[in-house]
CSV table of C-alpha atoms in Angstrom, one decimal:
chain,number,residue,atom,x,y,z
A,1,UNK,CA,0.2,0.5,-0.2
A,2,UNK,CA,2.2,2.3,0.4
A,3,UNK,CA,4.2,1.5,-2.6
A,4,UNK,CA,0.8,2.5,-4.4
A,5,UNK,CA,0.6,5.7,-2.3
A,6,UNK,CA,4.1,7.0,-3.6
A,7,UNK,CA,2.9,5.9,-7.6
A,8,UNK,CA,0.1,8.1,-7.1
A,9,UNK,CA,1.8,11.3,-5.1
A,10,UNK,CA,4.3,11.2,-8.3
A,11,UNK,CA,1.3,10.8,-10.6
A,12,UNK,CA,-0.3,13.6,-9.5
A,13,UNK,CA,3.7,15.4,-9.5
A,14,UNK,CA,3.9,14.5,-13.3
A,15,UNK,CA,0.5,16.8,-14.2
A,16,UNK,CA,1.7,19.8,-15.8
A,17,UNK,CA,0.3,22.5,-14.0
A,18,UNK,CA,-2.4,24.6,-16.2
A,19,UNK,CA,-1.0,28.1,-17.4
A,20,UNK,CA,-3.2,30.8,-16.5
A,21,UNK,CA,-3.1,33.2,-19.8
A,22,UNK,CA,-2.4,36.2,-18.9
A,23,UNK,CA,-4.4,39.9,-19.0
A,24,UNK,CA,-3.9,42.1,-22.1
A,25,UNK,CA,-4.0,45.3,-22.8
A,26,UNK,CA,-3.8,46.3,-26.5
A,27,UNK,CA,-2.5,49.5,-27.6
A,28,UNK,CA,-3.5,50.5,-31.6
A,29,UNK,CA,-3.1,53.0,-33.6
A,30,UNK,CA,-0.8,55.1,-31.3
A,31,UNK,CA,3.4,57.3,-33.2
A,32,UNK,CA,5.8,55.0,-30.4
A,33,UNK,CA,9.1,56.3,-29.3
A,34,UNK,CA,10.6,53.3,-28.0
A,35,UNK,CA,13.9,54.9,-27.0
A,36,UNK,CA,15.7,51.7,-27.5
A,37,UNK,CA,18.8,51.0,-28.0
A,38,UNK,CA,18.1,52.3,-32.0
A,39,UNK,CA,15.8,55.2,-31.2
A,40,UNK,CA,13.3,53.0,-32.8
A,41,UNK,CA,9.9,55.1,-33.9
A,42,UNK,CA,6.7,54.2,-35.5
A,43,UNK,CA,4.5,56.6,-37.1
A,44,UNK,CA,1.2,54.4,-36.1
A,45,UNK,CA,2.3,51.3,-33.9
A,46,UNK,CA,1.1,49.1,-31.6
A,47,UNK,CA,1.9,48.1,-27.9
A,48,UNK,CA,0.6,45.1,-26.4
A,49,UNK,CA,1.1,44.7,-22.4
A,50,UNK,CA,0.8,41.5,-20.9
A,51,UNK,CA,0.3,40.9,-17.0
A,52,UNK,CA,3.1,43.6,-16.6
A,53,UNK,CA,5.2,43.0,-18.8
A,54,UNK,CA,5.5,44.5,-22.8
A,55,UNK,CA,5.2,41.8,-24.8
A,56,UNK,CA,5.5,43.0,-28.1
A,57,UNK,CA,6.4,46.6,-29.7
A,58,UNK,CA,6.0,47.4,-33.4
A,59,UNK,CA,4.1,48.9,-36.4
A,60,UNK,CA,0.7,48.5,-37.4
A,61,UNK,CA,-1.7,46.9,-35.8
A,62,UNK,CA,-1.2,44.2,-32.9
A,63,UNK,CA,-1.1,40.5,-33.7
A,64,UNK,CA,-4.0,38.4,-34.1
A,65,UNK,CA,-6.3,35.8,-32.3
A,66,UNK,CA,-4.4,37.2,-28.7
A,67,UNK,CA,-6.7,35.6,-26.0
A,68,UNK,CA,-7.1,37.4,-22.2
A,69,UNK,CA,-7.7,41.0,-24.1
A,70,UNK,CA,-9.0,42.8,-21.3
A,71,UNK,CA,-8.7,46.2,-23.0
A,72,UNK,CA,-7.7,47.5,-26.4
A,73,UNK,CA,-7.3,51.4,-26.3
A,74,UNK,CA,-8.0,53.3,-29.8
A,75,UNK,CA,-4.6,55.8,-29.4
A,76,UNK,CA,-5.1,57.5,-32.6
A,77,UNK,CA,-3.6,61.0,-31.8
A,78,UNK,CA,-1.9,60.1,-29.1
A,79,UNK,CA,2.5,59.2,-29.0
A,80,UNK,CA,3.7,56.3,-26.5
A,81,UNK,CA,6.4,57.0,-24.7
A,82,UNK,CA,8.7,55.1,-21.9
A,83,UNK,CA,7.1,56.5,-18.4
A,84,UNK,CA,9.6,59.1,-17.0
A,85,UNK,CA,12.2,58.6,-14.4
A,86,UNK,CA,13.1,60.9,-11.8
A,87,UNK,CA,16.5,60.8,-10.5
A,88,UNK,CA,16.7,63.4,-8.0
A,89,UNK,CA,14.1,65.0,-5.8
A,90,UNK,CA,12.6,66.1,-2.0
A,91,UNK,CA,9.2,65.7,-1.6
A,92,UNK,CA,9.8,67.0,2.1
A,93,UNK,CA,9.9,70.6,0.5
A,94,UNK,CA,6.5,70.6,-1.5
A,95,UNK,CA,5.1,71.9,2.1
A,96,UNK,CA,7.9,75.2,1.9
A,97,UNK,CA,7.2,75.7,-1.5
A,98,UNK,CA,7.2,79.7,-2.9
A,99,UNK,CA,9.8,80.6,0.5
A,100,UNK,CA,13.5,82.7,-0.4
A,101,UNK,CA,12.8,82.5,-4.3
A,102,UNK,CA,16.0,85.4,-4.2
A,103,UNK,CA,18.6,83.5,-3.2
A,104,UNK,CA,21.4,81.0,-3.9
A,105,UNK,CA,22.2,77.9,-2.9
A,106,UNK,CA,23.5,78.3,0.4
A,107,UNK,CA,21.4,81.1,1.7
A,108,UNK,CA,18.4,79.4,0.9
A,109,UNK,CA,19.4,76.7,2.9
A,110,UNK,CA,20.3,79.2,6.1
A,111,UNK,CA,16.5,80.4,5.3
A,112,UNK,CA,15.1,77.4,5.5
A,113,UNK,CA,16.7,74.8,7.5
A,114,UNK,CA,15.3,76.2,10.6
A,115,UNK,CA,12.0,75.5,9.0
A,116,UNK,CA,12.7,71.7,7.8
A,117,UNK,CA,14.2,71.3,11.5
A,118,UNK,CA,10.4,71.3,12.2
A,119,UNK,CA,9.2,68.3,10.2
A,120,UNK,CA,7.1,65.6,11.8
A,121,UNK,CA,6.0,61.9,10.1
A,122,UNK,CA,2.8,63.5,8.7
A,123,UNK,CA,4.1,66.2,7.6
A,124,UNK,CA,6.0,64.0,5.5
A,125,UNK,CA,3.8,62.0,5.0
A,126,UNK,CA,1.2,64.5,3.1
A,127,UNK,CA,4.3,66.4,1.2
A,128,UNK,CA,5.6,62.6,-0.5
A,129,UNK,CA,1.8,62.9,-1.1
A,130,UNK,CA,1.8,66.0,-3.1
A,131,UNK,CA,4.9,65.6,-4.6
A,132,UNK,CA,4.5,61.8,-5.9
A,133,UNK,CA,1.5,63.3,-7.2
A,134,UNK,CA,2.2,66.9,-9.5
A,135,UNK,CA,4.7,64.3,-10.8
A,136,UNK,CA,2.1,60.6,-11.5
A,137,UNK,CA,0.2,62.8,-12.9
A,138,UNK,CA,3.1,64.4,-15.4
A,139,UNK,CA,4.3,61.1,-16.6
A,140,UNK,CA,6.8,59.9,-13.9
A,141,UNK,CA,6.3,56.2,-13.4
A,142,UNK,CA,9.6,55.8,-11.3
A,143,UNK,CA,10.1,58.7,-8.7
A,144,UNK,CA,13.2,58.8,-6.9
A,145,UNK,CA,12.7,61.1,-3.3
A,146,UNK,CA,16.1,61.8,-1.1
A,147,UNK,CA,15.6,62.6,2.3
A,148,UNK,CA,18.2,63.5,4.7
A,149,UNK,CA,16.3,65.7,7.3
A,150,UNK,CA,15.4,63.7,10.2
A,151,UNK,CA,14.4,65.6,13.7
A,152,UNK,CA,14.8,63.8,17.1
A,153,UNK,CA,11.6,62.7,17.6
A,154,UNK,CA,9.9,63.4,13.7
A,155,UNK,CA,8.4,59.7,13.3
A,156,UNK,CA,9.3,57.1,11.0
A,157,UNK,CA,10.1,59.0,7.9
A,158,UNK,CA,11.4,56.2,6.0
A,159,UNK,CA,8.0,54.5,6.3
A,160,UNK,CA,5.4,57.0,5.6
A,161,UNK,CA,7.5,58.1,2.1
A,162,UNK,CA,7.4,54.3,0.9
A,163,UNK,CA,3.5,54.4,2.2
A,164,UNK,CA,2.5,57.2,0.5
A,165,UNK,CA,4.9,55.5,-3.0
A,166,UNK,CA,2.9,52.6,-2.4
A,167,UNK,CA,-0.9,54.1,-2.4
A,168,UNK,CA,0.0,56.5,-5.0
A,169,UNK,CA,1.0,52.7,-7.2
A,170,UNK,CA,4.5,54.8,-8.4
A,171,UNK,CA,7.7,52.4,-8.8
A,172,UNK,CA,10.1,54.0,-6.8
A,173,UNK,CA,13.7,54.5,-5.2
A,174,UNK,CA,14.0,56.1,-1.6
A,175,UNK,CA,17.6,57.5,-1.3
A,176,UNK,CA,17.9,57.4,3.1
A,177,UNK,CA,19.6,60.5,3.7
A,178,UNK,CA,21.6,61.8,6.2
A,179,UNK,CA,23.4,64.4,8.4
A,180,UNK,CA,26.3,64.6,11.3
A,181,UNK,CA,28.0,68.1,10.7
A,182,UNK,CA,25.6,70.5,12.5
A,183,UNK,CA,26.0,73.9,13.4
A,184,UNK,CA,28.5,73.2,16.1
A,185,UNK,CA,30.7,71.2,13.1
A,186,UNK,CA,30.6,74.4,10.7
A,187,UNK,CA,27.8,72.9,8.8
A,188,UNK,CA,24.8,74.6,7.7
A,189,UNK,CA,21.6,72.2,9.7
A,190,UNK,CA,20.6,73.4,13.0
A,191,UNK,CA,22.3,70.3,15.7
A,192,UNK,CA,18.9,69.0,16.4
A,193,UNK,CA,17.8,68.5,12.7
A,194,UNK,CA,20.8,66.3,13.0
A,195,UNK,CA,22.1,62.3,13.2
A,196,UNK,CA,25.0,61.1,14.6
A,197,UNK,CA,27.7,59.3,13.1
A,198,UNK,CA,26.7,56.1,13.9
A,199,UNK,CA,22.6,57.0,14.5
A,200,UNK,CA,23.0,57.7,10.5
A,201,UNK,CA,24.5,54.3,9.9
A,202,UNK,CA,22.2,52.0,11.3
A,203,UNK,CA,19.1,53.7,10.7
A,204,UNK,CA,20.4,53.3,6.8
A,205,UNK,CA,20.8,50.1,7.4
A,206,UNK,CA,17.3,49.2,9.1
A,207,UNK,CA,15.8,51.1,6.3
A,208,UNK,CA,17.3,49.3,4.2
A,209,UNK,CA,17.1,45.6,5.6
A,210,UNK,CA,13.2,47.2,6.1
A,211,UNK,CA,12.5,47.9,2.5
A,212,UNK,CA,14.8,47.1,-0.5
A,213,UNK,CA,13.7,44.8,-2.8
A,214,UNK,CA,16.5,44.2,-5.4
A,215,UNK,CA,13.9,41.8,-7.8
A,216,UNK,CA,13.4,42.5,-11.2
A,217,UNK,CA,10.2,44.0,-11.2
A,218,UNK,CA,10.8,45.1,-7.6
A,219,UNK,CA,8.4,49.1,-7.2
A,220,UNK,CA,10.5,49.8,-3.6
A,221,UNK,CA,14.3,50.2,-4.1
A,222,UNK,CA,16.7,51.8,-1.2
A,223,UNK,CA,19.9,53.8,-1.9
A,224,UNK,CA,22.5,54.9,0.4
A,225,UNK,CA,22.1,59.0,0.2
A,226,UNK,CA,24.5,61.5,3.1
A,227,UNK,CA,23.0,64.4,1.8
A,228,UNK,CA,26.4,66.8,0.7
A,229,UNK,CA,30.2,67.2,1.6
A,230,UNK,CA,28.8,70.3,3.6
A,231,UNK,CA,26.6,68.8,5.9
A,232,UNK,CA,27.9,65.2,6.6
A,233,UNK,CA,31.5,64.4,8.0
A,234,UNK,CA,33.7,62.4,5.6
A,235,UNK,CA,33.4,58.8,8.2
A,236,UNK,CA,30.0,59.1,6.8
A,237,UNK,CA,30.6,59.3,3.4
A,238,UNK,CA,33.2,57.2,3.5
A,239,UNK,CA,31.6,54.7,5.8
A,240,UNK,CA,28.4,54.8,4.1
A,241,UNK,CA,30.1,53.5,0.9
A,242,UNK,CA,30.9,50.2,3.0
A,243,UNK,CA,27.1,49.9,3.8
A,244,UNK,CA,26.2,50.5,1.0
A,245,UNK,CA,28.3,47.9,-1.1
A,246,UNK,CA,28.0,45.5,1.6
A,247,UNK,CA,24.6,45.8,1.0
A,248,UNK,CA,24.6,45.9,-2.4
A,249,UNK,CA,22.5,48.7,-3.5
A,250,UNK,CA,23.4,52.2,-4.8
A,251,UNK,CA,24.9,55.4,-3.6
A,252,UNK,CA,23.6,59.1,-4.0
A,253,UNK,CA,24.9,62.6,-2.8
A,254,UNK,CA,25.2,66.5,-4.2
A,255,UNK,CA,27.7,67.2,-5.9
A,256,UNK,CA,29.4,70.1,-7.5
A,257,UNK,CA,26.6,72.3,-7.1
A,258,UNK,CA,27.6,75.6,-7.1
A,259,UNK,CA,31.1,77.6,-6.3
A,260,UNK,CA,30.9,77.6,-3.4
A,261,UNK,CA,30.9,73.7,-2.5
A,262,UNK,CA,33.8,73.9,-4.6
A,263,UNK,CA,35.9,76.6,-2.3
A,264,UNK,CA,34.1,75.1,0.8
A,265,UNK,CA,35.9,71.5,-0.3
A,266,UNK,CA,38.9,72.9,-1.3
A,267,UNK,CA,38.9,75.2,2.1
A,268,UNK,CA,38.8,71.4,4.0
A,269,UNK,CA,39.4,68.5,2.9
A,270,UNK,CA,42.5,70.9,0.2
A,271,UNK,CA,41.1,69.4,-3.3
A,272,UNK,CA,37.8,69.6,-5.1
A,273,UNK,CA,34.2,67.3,-4.9
A,274,UNK,CA,35.5,65.0,-7.7
A,275,UNK,CA,38.7,64.3,-6.2
A,276,UNK,CA,37.2,64.1,-2.5
A,277,UNK,CA,34.5,62.0,-4.0
A,278,UNK,CA,36.4,59.4,-5.4
A,279,UNK,CA,39.0,59.9,-1.9
A,280,UNK,CA,35.6,58.5,0.3
A,281,UNK,CA,34.5,55.5,-2.6
A,282,UNK,CA,31.9,58.1,-4.2
A,283,UNK,CA,32.8,57.0,-7.4
A,284,UNK,CA,31.5,54.1,-9.4
A,285,UNK,CA,28.8,52.6,-11.4
A,286,UNK,CA,27.1,52.3,-8.8
A,287,UNK,CA,27.1,55.7,-7.4
A,288,UNK,CA,24.6,59.2,-9.4
A,289,UNK,CA,24.8,62.1,-7.8
A,290,UNK,CA,22.6,65.9,-8.2
A,291,UNK,CA,23.5,68.8,-10.2
A,292,UNK,CA,27.1,68.3,-10.9
A,293,UNK,CA,27.1,71.3,-12.8
A,294,UNK,CA,30.5,73.0,-11.9
A,295,UNK,CA,32.5,70.1,-13.5
A,296,UNK,CA,36.2,70.9,-15.4
A,297,UNK,CA,37.0,68.4,-18.4
A,298,UNK,CA,38.7,66.4,-15.5
A,299,UNK,CA,35.8,65.9,-13.5
A,300,UNK,CA,33.9,64.4,-17.2
A,301,UNK,CA,36.7,61.9,-17.3
A,302,UNK,CA,36.7,60.7,-13.9
A,303,UNK,CA,33.1,60.3,-13.9
A,304,UNK,CA,33.3,58.6,-17.5
A,305,UNK,CA,36.1,56.1,-16.3
A,306,UNK,CA,34.0,55.2,-13.2
A,307,UNK,CA,30.5,55.4,-14.9
A,308,UNK,CA,29.4,57.9,-12.2
A,309,UNK,CA,25.7,58.8,-13.0
A,310,UNK,CA,24.7,62.3,-13.0
A,311,UNK,CA,20.7,64.1,-11.7
A,312,UNK,CA,20.1,66.8,-14.7
A,313,UNK,CA,18.1,69.2,-12.5
A,314,UNK,CA,17.8,72.3,-14.6
A,315,UNK,CA,14.9,74.1,-13.3
A,316,UNK,CA,16.7,74.2,-10.0
A,317,UNK,CA,19.8,74.9,-11.1
A,318,UNK,CA,18.7,77.9,-12.7
A,319,UNK,CA,16.3,79.0,-9.9
A,320,UNK,CA,19.3,79.2,-6.9
A,321,UNK,CA,21.0,80.1,-10.2
A,322,UNK,CA,23.9,77.4,-9.3
A,323,UNK,CA,25.1,77.8,-13.4
A,324,UNK,CA,24.3,75.6,-16.6
A,325,UNK,CA,25.5,72.2,-16.3
A,326,UNK,CA,27.6,70.7,-19.1
A,327,UNK,CA,25.5,67.5,-20.3
A,328,UNK,CA,26.6,67.8,-24.4
A,329,UNK,CA,30.1,67.2,-23.1
A,330,UNK,CA,29.2,64.5,-20.5
A,331,UNK,CA,26.7,62.6,-22.6
A,332,UNK,CA,29.8,63.0,-25.3
A,333,UNK,CA,32.4,61.7,-22.6
A,334,UNK,CA,30.1,58.6,-22.0
A,335,UNK,CA,28.8,59.9,-18.5
A,336,UNK,CA,25.2,58.1,-17.7
A,337,UNK,CA,22.7,61.3,-16.9
A,338,UNK,CA,19.3,61.2,-15.9
A,339,UNK,CA,16.7,64.0,-15.1
A,340,UNK,CA,15.9,65.6,-11.7
A,341,UNK,CA,13.3,67.7,-10.2
A,342,UNK,CA,14.9,68.9,-7.5
A,343,UNK,CA,13.2,70.1,-4.0
A,344,UNK,CA,10.2,71.7,-4.3
A,345,UNK,CA,11.5,74.3,-2.9
A,346,UNK,CA,13.7,75.0,-5.6
A,347,UNK,CA,11.2,74.5,-8.5
A,348,UNK,CA,8.2,75.1,-7.4
A,349,UNK,CA,6.5,72.9,-10.4
A,350,UNK,CA,7.2,69.9,-9.6
A,351,UNK,CA,7.1,68.1,-12.5
A,352,UNK,CA,9.5,66.3,-14.6
A,353,UNK,CA,8.0,66.9,-18.2
A,354,UNK,CA,8.7,70.1,-18.6
A,355,UNK,CA,12.7,69.0,-17.7
A,356,UNK,CA,13.1,67.7,-20.7
A,357,UNK,CA,12.4,71.2,-22.7
A,358,UNK,CA,14.4,73.1,-19.7
A,359,UNK,CA,17.4,70.7,-20.2
A,360,UNK,CA,17.1,71.9,-24.0
A,361,UNK,CA,16.8,74.8,-24.1
A,362,UNK,CA,19.4,75.8,-20.9
A,363,UNK,CA,21.3,73.7,-22.4
A,364,UNK,CA,21.5,75.9,-25.6
A,365,UNK,CA,21.9,79.3,-23.9
A,366,UNK,CA,25.2,80.8,-25.7
A,367,UNK,CA,26.7,81.5,-29.0
A,368,UNK,CA,26.6,78.8,-31.7
A,369,UNK,CA,24.6,75.7,-29.0
A,370,UNK,CA,22.0,75.5,-31.5
A,371,UNK,CA,22.2,72.1,-31.3
A,372,UNK,CA,23.7,70.8,-28.0
A,373,UNK,CA,20.8,69.0,-27.2
A,374,UNK,CA,18.0,68.1,-29.7
A,375,UNK,CA,14.7,66.8,-29.1
A,376,UNK,CA,15.1,63.1,-28.4
A,377,UNK,CA,18.6,63.3,-26.7
A,378,UNK,CA,15.9,65.4,-23.9
A,379,UNK,CA,13.5,62.8,-24.4
A,380,UNK,CA,16.0,59.9,-23.7
A,381,UNK,CA,17.4,61.6,-20.3
A,382,UNK,CA,13.9,61.7,-19.1
A,383,UNK,CA,13.7,57.8,-19.6
A,384,UNK,CA,16.5,54.9,-20.8
A,385,UNK,CA,18.7,57.8,-18.9
A,386,UNK,CA,17.4,58.0,-16.2
A,387,UNK,CA,17.1,54.0,-15.9
A,388,UNK,CA,20.9,53.6,-16.5
A,389,UNK,CA,21.3,56.3,-13.6
A,390,UNK,CA,18.5,54.3,-11.5
A,391,UNK,CA,20.3,50.6,-11.8
A,392,UNK,CA,17.5,49.5,-13.8
A,393,UNK,CA,18.1,50.0,-17.6
A,394,UNK,CA,17.4,46.1,-18.1
A,395,UNK,CA,13.7,46.5,-16.7
A,396,UNK,CA,12.6,50.2,-17.7
A,397,UNK,CA,13.5,52.9,-19.0
A,398,UNK,CA,12.6,52.2,-23.0
A,399,UNK,CA,9.9,50.2,-24.7
A,400,UNK,CA,11.2,47.2,-25.2
A,401,UNK,CA,9.9,43.4,-25.2
A,402,UNK,CA,10.5,41.7,-21.7
A,403,UNK,CA,10.9,44.7,-19.9
A,404,UNK,CA,8.0,46.3,-17.3
A,405,UNK,CA,5.2,48.1,-18.5
A,406,UNK,CA,5.5,51.3,-17.2
A,407,UNK,CA,4.3,53.9,-20.2
A,408,UNK,CA,2.3,56.9,-21.1
A,409,UNK,CA,0.1,58.2,-23.4
A,410,UNK,CA,0.2,61.4,-24.3
A,411,UNK,CA,-2.3,63.6,-26.3
A,412,UNK,CA,-1.2,65.9,-28.5
A,413,UNK,CA,-4.3,66.5,-31.0
A,414,UNK,CA,-5.4,68.9,-28.5
A,415,UNK,CA,-5.1,72.8,-29.7
A,416,UNK,CA,-1.8,72.7,-28.2
A,417,UNK,CA,-0.1,70.2,-29.7
A,418,UNK,CA,-1.9,69.4,-33.5
A,419,UNK,CA,-0.1,71.6,-35.8
A,420,UNK,CA,3.3,70.9,-34.3
A,421,UNK,CA,4.0,67.6,-37.3
A,422,UNK,CA,6.4,65.8,-35.1
A,423,UNK,CA,5.6,63.9,-32.2
A,424,UNK,CA,8.5,63.9,-30.3
A,425,UNK,CA,8.9,67.7,-30.7
A,426,UNK,CA,5.4,68.8,-29.5
A,427,UNK,CA,6.2,66.3,-26.6
A,428,UNK,CA,9.1,68.6,-25.7
A,429,UNK,CA,9.0,71.7,-27.8
A,430,UNK,CA,5.0,72.6,-26.9
A,431,UNK,CA,3.1,72.7,-24.1
A,432,UNK,CA,2.9,70.4,-21.3
A,433,UNK,CA,1.1,67.8,-23.4
A,434,UNK,CA,-2.3,66.0,-21.3
A,435,UNK,CA,-1.3,61.8,-20.1
A,436,UNK,CA,-4.6,60.0,-20.8
A,437,UNK,CA,-2.6,57.3,-19.4
A,438,UNK,CA,0.1,55.5,-17.2
A,439,UNK,CA,0.7,52.7,-16.5
A,440,UNK,CA,3.2,51.0,-14.1
A,441,UNK,CA,4.0,47.5,-13.5
A,442,UNK,CA,0.9,46.8,-16.2
A,443,UNK,CA,-1.7,48.9,-14.0
A,444,UNK,CA,-3.4,51.6,-14.9
A,445,UNK,CA,-1.7,55.2,-12.6
A,446,UNK,CA,-3.2,57.7,-14.3
A,447,UNK,CA,-6.3,57.9,-17.2
A,448,UNK,CA,-7.6,60.9,-18.9
A,449,UNK,CA,-5.8,63.4,-16.8
A,450,UNK,CA,-6.6,62.3,-13.7
A,451,UNK,CA,-4.9,60.1,-10.9
A,452,UNK,CA,-6.6,56.4,-10.5
A,453,UNK,CA,-5.1,55.8,-7.2
A,454,UNK,CA,-5.3,58.6,-4.9
A,455,UNK,CA,-8.3,61.2,-5.0
A,456,UNK,CA,-6.4,64.6,-5.6
A,457,UNK,CA,-8.6,67.4,-3.8
A,458,UNK,CA,-7.6,65.5,-0.3
A,459,UNK,CA,-4.2,65.7,-1.1
A,460,UNK,CA,-4.4,69.3,-1.9
A,461,UNK,CA,-6.4,69.8,1.0
A,462,UNK,CA,-3.5,68.1,3.5
A,463,UNK,CA,-0.5,69.7,2.0
A,464,UNK,CA,-2.4,72.8,2.6
A,465,UNK,CA,-3.1,72.3,6.5
A,466,UNK,CA,0.5,70.2,6.5
A,467,UNK,CA,2.3,73.6,4.9
A,468,UNK,CA,0.3,75.9,7.8
A,469,UNK,CA,1.3,74.0,10.8
A,470,UNK,CA,4.7,73.5,9.6
A,471,UNK,CA,5.1,77.5,9.0
A,472,UNK,CA,2.6,78.1,13.3
A,473,UNK,CA,5.1,76.1,14.5
A,474,UNK,CA,8.4,77.3,13.0
A,475,UNK,CA,7.6,80.8,13.5
A,476,UNK,CA,7.2,79.8,17.6
A,477,UNK,CA,10.2,78.1,16.6
């Protein structure tokens, strides 16, 4: 009887499992900019999404006889692109917009740090909701937040931010930031808004352990992200790099944003920012820096040699009069470059799709620079370039079979764009285009220019209330 039982179990195991038919979404009749390695484009093509993956992309209608089709979209008048990828942001600043509007970076930080030092968990969650909502509604499918302000007793700020991104339904990287150089050590932030060296490292490691997902279709990842050379000790920079590599996660910080930072590094460390970063283990293909405005030829060569990435933030750089990053030279040298909104206290719109246009226009300033960047290069910066900077170019950033289904349908047949013949030019040079559909991991996050996962009006109310509460607390400090 025992033998017969074993044989029966084997027979059951040998029965092939029934393969579930994937649910498919078929999009047809749209222009398509794939942003693949060949910049393939289709004037009238199709995209088939199966589950959370892109199954096929090509010219003409979708293949016949597809099973499991739950939605078929006639996208006439639209351009399909990969979802936008934001590579640098500070969500908490959503509730301090419109302040210190005529300051350079250091004066702006001095003016705002006393307010930011009063942040608590409800404020940070509300600010994250506002930042994420604005980006998602404007075509961002992968968001990123560099949060480095952790006042004592403020609560679980990392958990609040990650929870807001999960509720929104976007793909997300939390760059768990830190500062340990307060005013008493010659830094800019108030002492009660910084962490100790050991406290920052322990909290960062705990965040990685609790939230980082290394899988192909991960929705949440974590990076190690000390704030900047002028708010962080050398020990936190070097030990942070060691922590990141021990955990197998990426590294992020601010670099070469202003001339004042250059002078600070030379006075304190005896070298410029790039040499300082290299000495602390902060150059490599697992690293990306925000801004990188003041880079000389040797700096760019070092980034290219090591594969260090750059988050280009043109609107913020202009808002704070930081300067113009040498993006065309970086691209020519092979430096990975993506786009960033930066914090909304230095880019009040909070939208990444406007950065496509601003990156192109700002990098053309000067004589004989009319071809410094073109529309397709700008789109690549905001999609594949960002995916590369975040270490996810194999998964997102282009429309290719096998990649994750993060894509956007931009409506280009209205008054704002209908007379611009080339759809990519219309998207980049023209007014902000409405988003008819945004898919993240195959699921709709935006439909007909409205968020599907959250209540926009409720977010507007709570962010207004939390901004006012923060202002009252800061005024009474």
